[in-house]
XYZ file of C-alpha atoms in Angstrom:
310
model
C 124.295 207.117 37.334
C 124.755 204.827 40.320
C 128.167 204.517 41.899
C 129.845 201.121 42.196
C 129.190 201.213 45.948
C 125.478 201.841 45.405
C 125.335 198.992 42.901
C 127.014 196.570 45.309
C 124.732 197.711 48.139
C 121.629 197.076 46.031
C 122.904 193.607 45.166
C 123.742 192.936 48.827
C 120.157 193.728 49.837
C 118.815 191.166 47.383
C 121.498 188.662 48.406
C 120.186 188.945 51.961
C 116.633 188.298 50.774
C 117.752 185.288 48.737
C 120.421 183.608 50.884
C 120.562 185.476 54.196
C 124.055 186.808 53.463
C 125.113 190.159 52.050
C 127.828 188.396 50.087
C 125.490 185.694 48.788
C 125.963 181.930 48.829
C 127.298 180.685 45.496
C 126.747 177.013 46.409
C 123.233 177.284 47.840
C 120.735 174.809 46.357
C 117.120 175.232 47.484
C 113.846 173.457 46.775
C 110.752 174.624 48.624
C 107.504 172.680 48.281
C 105.071 174.785 46.294
C 107.695 177.144 44.853
C 106.786 177.755 41.195
C 110.439 178.481 40.426
C 111.330 174.893 41.433
C 115.031 174.175 42.039
C 117.023 177.349 42.758
C 120.760 177.856 42.813
C 123.520 180.295 43.538
C 124.160 183.772 44.852
C 120.874 185.220 43.601
C 118.982 181.895 43.593
C 118.341 181.552 39.873
C 115.568 179.075 39.083
C 115.059 175.980 36.991
C 111.504 177.107 36.224
C 112.562 180.429 34.684
C 115.096 178.855 32.340
C 117.866 180.931 33.877
C 119.496 177.943 35.590
C 120.088 176.484 32.136
C 121.704 179.701 30.929
C 123.919 179.920 34.029
C 125.192 176.353 33.782
C 125.594 176.730 30.013
C 127.795 179.798 30.572
C 129.808 177.982 33.249
C 130.422 174.928 31.067
C 131.658 177.192 28.265
C 134.191 178.957 30.520
C 137.821 177.789 30.351
C 139.009 176.225 33.587
C 135.527 175.278 34.862
C 136.327 172.328 37.124
C 132.864 170.745 36.958
C 132.034 171.475 33.304
C 132.473 167.870 32.207
C 130.108 166.653 34.938
C 127.459 169.304 34.316
C 127.375 169.275 30.505
C 125.196 166.133 30.271
C 122.481 167.969 32.223
C 122.213 170.861 29.751
C 119.437 169.293 27.591
C 117.296 168.646 30.680
C 117.939 172.163 31.932
C 116.997 173.623 28.549
C 113.739 171.654 28.577
C 113.013 172.683 32.207
C 112.853 169.025 33.181
C 111.359 169.112 36.668
C 112.847 165.712 37.474
C 116.021 167.683 38.214
C 114.301 168.988 41.346
C 114.991 165.674 43.033
C 118.050 164.527 41.115
C 120.467 164.328 44.039
C 123.500 163.701 41.866
C 122.800 166.925 40.015
C 122.107 168.871 43.198
C 125.297 167.626 44.834
C 127.478 168.608 41.874
C 125.879 172.069 41.899
C 126.898 172.450 45.551
C 130.426 171.310 44.816
C 130.688 173.616 41.804
C 129.717 176.560 44.028
C 133.177 176.349 45.571
C 134.906 176.687 42.194
C 136.308 180.227 41.748
C 135.318 179.993 38.088
C 131.693 179.369 39.084
C 131.785 182.379 41.383
C 133.093 184.596 38.597
C 130.524 183.202 36.169
C 127.708 183.814 38.651
C 128.831 187.395 39.270
C 128.936 188.074 35.532
C 125.714 186.177 34.873
C 123.630 187.867 37.540
C 124.891 191.278 36.417
C 124.119 190.489 32.785
C 120.802 188.692 33.228
C 119.349 190.585 36.197
C 121.171 193.796 37.098
C 121.766 195.359 33.662
C 118.236 194.661 32.329
C 116.737 195.819 35.656
C 118.643 199.103 35.493
C 117.581 199.597 31.868
C 113.943 198.885 32.738
C 114.103 201.269 35.712
C 115.444 204.009 33.449
C 112.657 203.437 30.892
C 110.142 203.673 33.735
C 111.573 207.030 34.798
C 113.395 205.832 37.927
C 116.910 207.004 38.720
C 117.516 206.892 42.482
C 119.620 204.134 44.031
C 116.815 202.792 46.229
C 114.508 202.664 43.207
C 117.118 200.644 41.299
C 117.356 198.207 44.219
C 113.569 197.807 44.265
C 113.435 197.062 40.535
C 116.412 194.686 40.759
C 114.756 192.783 43.598
C 111.533 192.413 41.625
C 113.394 191.241 38.516
C 115.203 188.596 40.584
C 112.104 187.648 42.583
C 109.736 187.782 39.599
C 106.734 189.706 38.176
C 108.362 193.152 37.915
C 106.607 194.079 34.662
C 103.154 193.055 35.915
C 103.565 195.020 39.149
C 105.064 197.990 37.279
C 102.041 198.160 34.995
C 99.637 197.780 37.917
C 101.371 200.636 39.734
C 101.309 202.894 36.683
C 97.581 202.240 36.337
C 97.131 203.426 39.936
C 99.607 206.288 40.198
C 100.314 207.290 36.611
C 103.792 207.464 35.131
C 106.703 208.039 37.487
C 107.572 211.223 35.606
C 104.213 212.779 36.496
C 103.618 211.161 39.890
C 107.144 211.810 41.157
C 109.667 209.009 41.558
C 109.485 208.637 45.336
C 105.683 208.658 45.379
C 105.599 206.141 42.515
C 107.970 203.804 44.347
C 105.831 204.127 47.478
C 102.742 203.071 45.525
C 104.730 200.264 43.908
C 105.899 198.881 47.252
C 102.340 198.963 48.616
C 100.969 197.376 45.438
C 103.533 194.584 45.390
C 103.168 193.980 49.115
C 99.390 193.643 48.796
C 99.873 191.263 45.857
C 102.335 189.101 47.790
C 100.250 189.163 50.979
C 97.128 187.935 49.183
C 98.836 185.497 46.836
C 97.427 181.981 46.526
C 100.935 180.595 47.094
C 101.506 180.520 50.851
C 105.277 180.738 50.357
C 104.983 184.055 48.558
C 102.817 185.442 51.334
C 105.842 184.971 53.598
C 108.056 187.144 51.371
C 106.309 190.444 52.151
C 109.361 191.217 54.311
C 111.129 192.233 51.088
C 108.721 195.122 50.613
C 108.767 195.960 54.322
C 112.561 196.260 54.191
C 112.397 198.666 51.269
C 109.589 200.647 52.880
C 111.759 201.038 55.984
C 114.677 202.353 53.904
C 112.360 204.791 52.137
C 110.839 205.930 55.441
C 114.323 206.603 56.794
C 115.102 208.744 53.756
C 117.944 206.488 52.608
C 117.261 206.851 48.876
C 121.008 206.949 48.168
C 121.644 203.613 49.956
C 124.188 205.160 52.281
C 126.126 202.744 54.493
C 126.006 201.299 57.041
C 122.457 199.995 57.012
C 120.519 197.126 58.520
C 118.393 194.855 56.330
C 116.577 191.904 57.906
C 118.949 191.761 60.816
C 122.041 191.943 58.602
C 124.401 194.894 58.783
C 125.582 195.857 55.303
C 129.179 196.984 55.498
C 132.451 195.160 54.836
C 131.815 192.887 57.794
C 128.178 192.060 57.011
C 126.826 189.253 59.216
C 123.711 187.119 58.647
C 121.604 186.657 61.791
C 118.518 184.814 60.517
C 117.514 182.823 57.425
C 115.182 184.210 54.763
C 112.168 182.793 52.941
C 113.214 182.874 49.299
C 110.237 181.555 47.329
C 110.176 182.612 43.693
C 107.383 184.904 42.480
C 107.497 183.436 38.981
C 103.898 182.572 38.135
C 104.511 179.900 35.489
C 107.466 178.462 33.656
C 108.165 180.453 30.484
C 110.135 178.558 27.902
C 113.339 179.990 26.509
C 112.796 180.527 22.791
C 115.526 179.244 20.496
C 116.146 177.519 17.175
C 115.210 173.853 17.521
C 114.266 170.909 15.324
C 111.304 170.841 14.944
C 111.040 174.636 15.099
C 109.278 176.300 18.022
C 105.989 178.047 17.260
C 103.178 179.722 19.140
C 101.981 182.984 20.631
C 105.185 183.487 22.603
C 107.207 183.295 19.374
C 104.804 185.725 17.745
C 105.183 188.140 20.677
C 108.967 187.945 20.265
C 108.624 188.694 16.548
C 106.373 191.682 17.212
C 108.743 193.080 19.848
C 111.762 192.777 17.543
C 109.778 194.339 14.711
C 108.959 197.326 16.941
C 112.689 197.696 17.599
C 113.239 197.989 13.831
C 114.430 194.479 12.960
C 113.085 193.132 9.665
C 111.577 189.672 10.211
C 108.808 187.459 8.879
C 106.082 187.514 11.550
C 104.629 184.023 11.184
C 104.905 182.702 14.745
C 107.706 180.274 13.857
C 111.199 180.500 15.360
C 113.292 180.053 12.221
C 116.813 180.977 11.143
C 115.771 184.506 10.167
C 114.310 185.155 13.626
C 117.459 183.800 15.257
C 119.608 186.158 13.155
C 117.463 189.166 14.096
C 117.494 188.137 17.763
C 121.285 187.844 17.795
C 121.539 191.323 16.235
C 119.279 192.740 18.955
C 121.331 191.024 21.665
C 124.576 192.444 20.294
C 123.069 195.916 19.929
C 121.907 195.927 23.557
C 124.987 194.394 25.149
C 123.557 190.927 25.748
C 125.224 187.620 24.939
C 124.325 186.988 21.285
C 123.429 183.316 21.712
C 120.100 183.530 19.865
C 118.181 182.391 22.950
C 115.260 184.556 24.055
C 115.645 184.016 27.798
C 114.369 186.141 30.684
C 117.016 188.888 30.247
C 116.342 189.278 26.535
C 112.567 189.281 27.083
C 112.942 191.904 29.800
C 114.987 194.134 27.469
C 112.249 193.722 24.847
C 109.507 194.393 27.379
C 107.680 191.080 26.837
């Protein structure tokens, strides 16, 4: 079990990767040419392309006292549809920046990033056989950055399960595997993010598996007075946009819906596996979300898919 200090240190490391600050930048709006995540926002730079920006703004608009809820609500349908025209919608981008100064938005982001990234990442790390604080930080970073499951499976194919290979050796192989993947990626922006793996490799080499403070990460000292000295490259490693599955009219259908049905069936939920997102599938999905501590909104977003392993 990680301590609260270890948890906050792990999050601070990823904040540095994403925004250059250990505390994170709640108002940061970024769009890098060639970034498959498209428009990114907030403390952990959640992306339009992943569908998570929709879920974040949806949660904010539903929170009492949200100062910019009325302005942001009209954008929810476009966010849900991953409408890439929002990349260059300056009115939308400006209101996001302004909303970043709202204390309600900061609280919503803290809760959202814990719920959508940290908690599923910790659960996935545990299922993989990883328990050390540095390992949790590595998994959390990959969940935020993208492609954790693909790199996990590639590492297991090379090194075997963490339980047999040994956790520290497995993480070492993982860091090398992910670094090689980033360094040779067709997206030039991702090739510039190998520093994330280099930072973790340095912590591992120093023996700081417990994430003891103080520490230096990319020129930033992590302690109560953390100071950013240089900006990061924060391109998303999301390969393609994956739609958030939900009840719509007409109903969603396809292989991704079928994969969701199969995953829920494996978890013991009785559903009709026909590849159509209907009311019965929504009911089963909400039950799964409640059972696993997720928001039971009936939307199969990135956090729910991660918990299901799809």
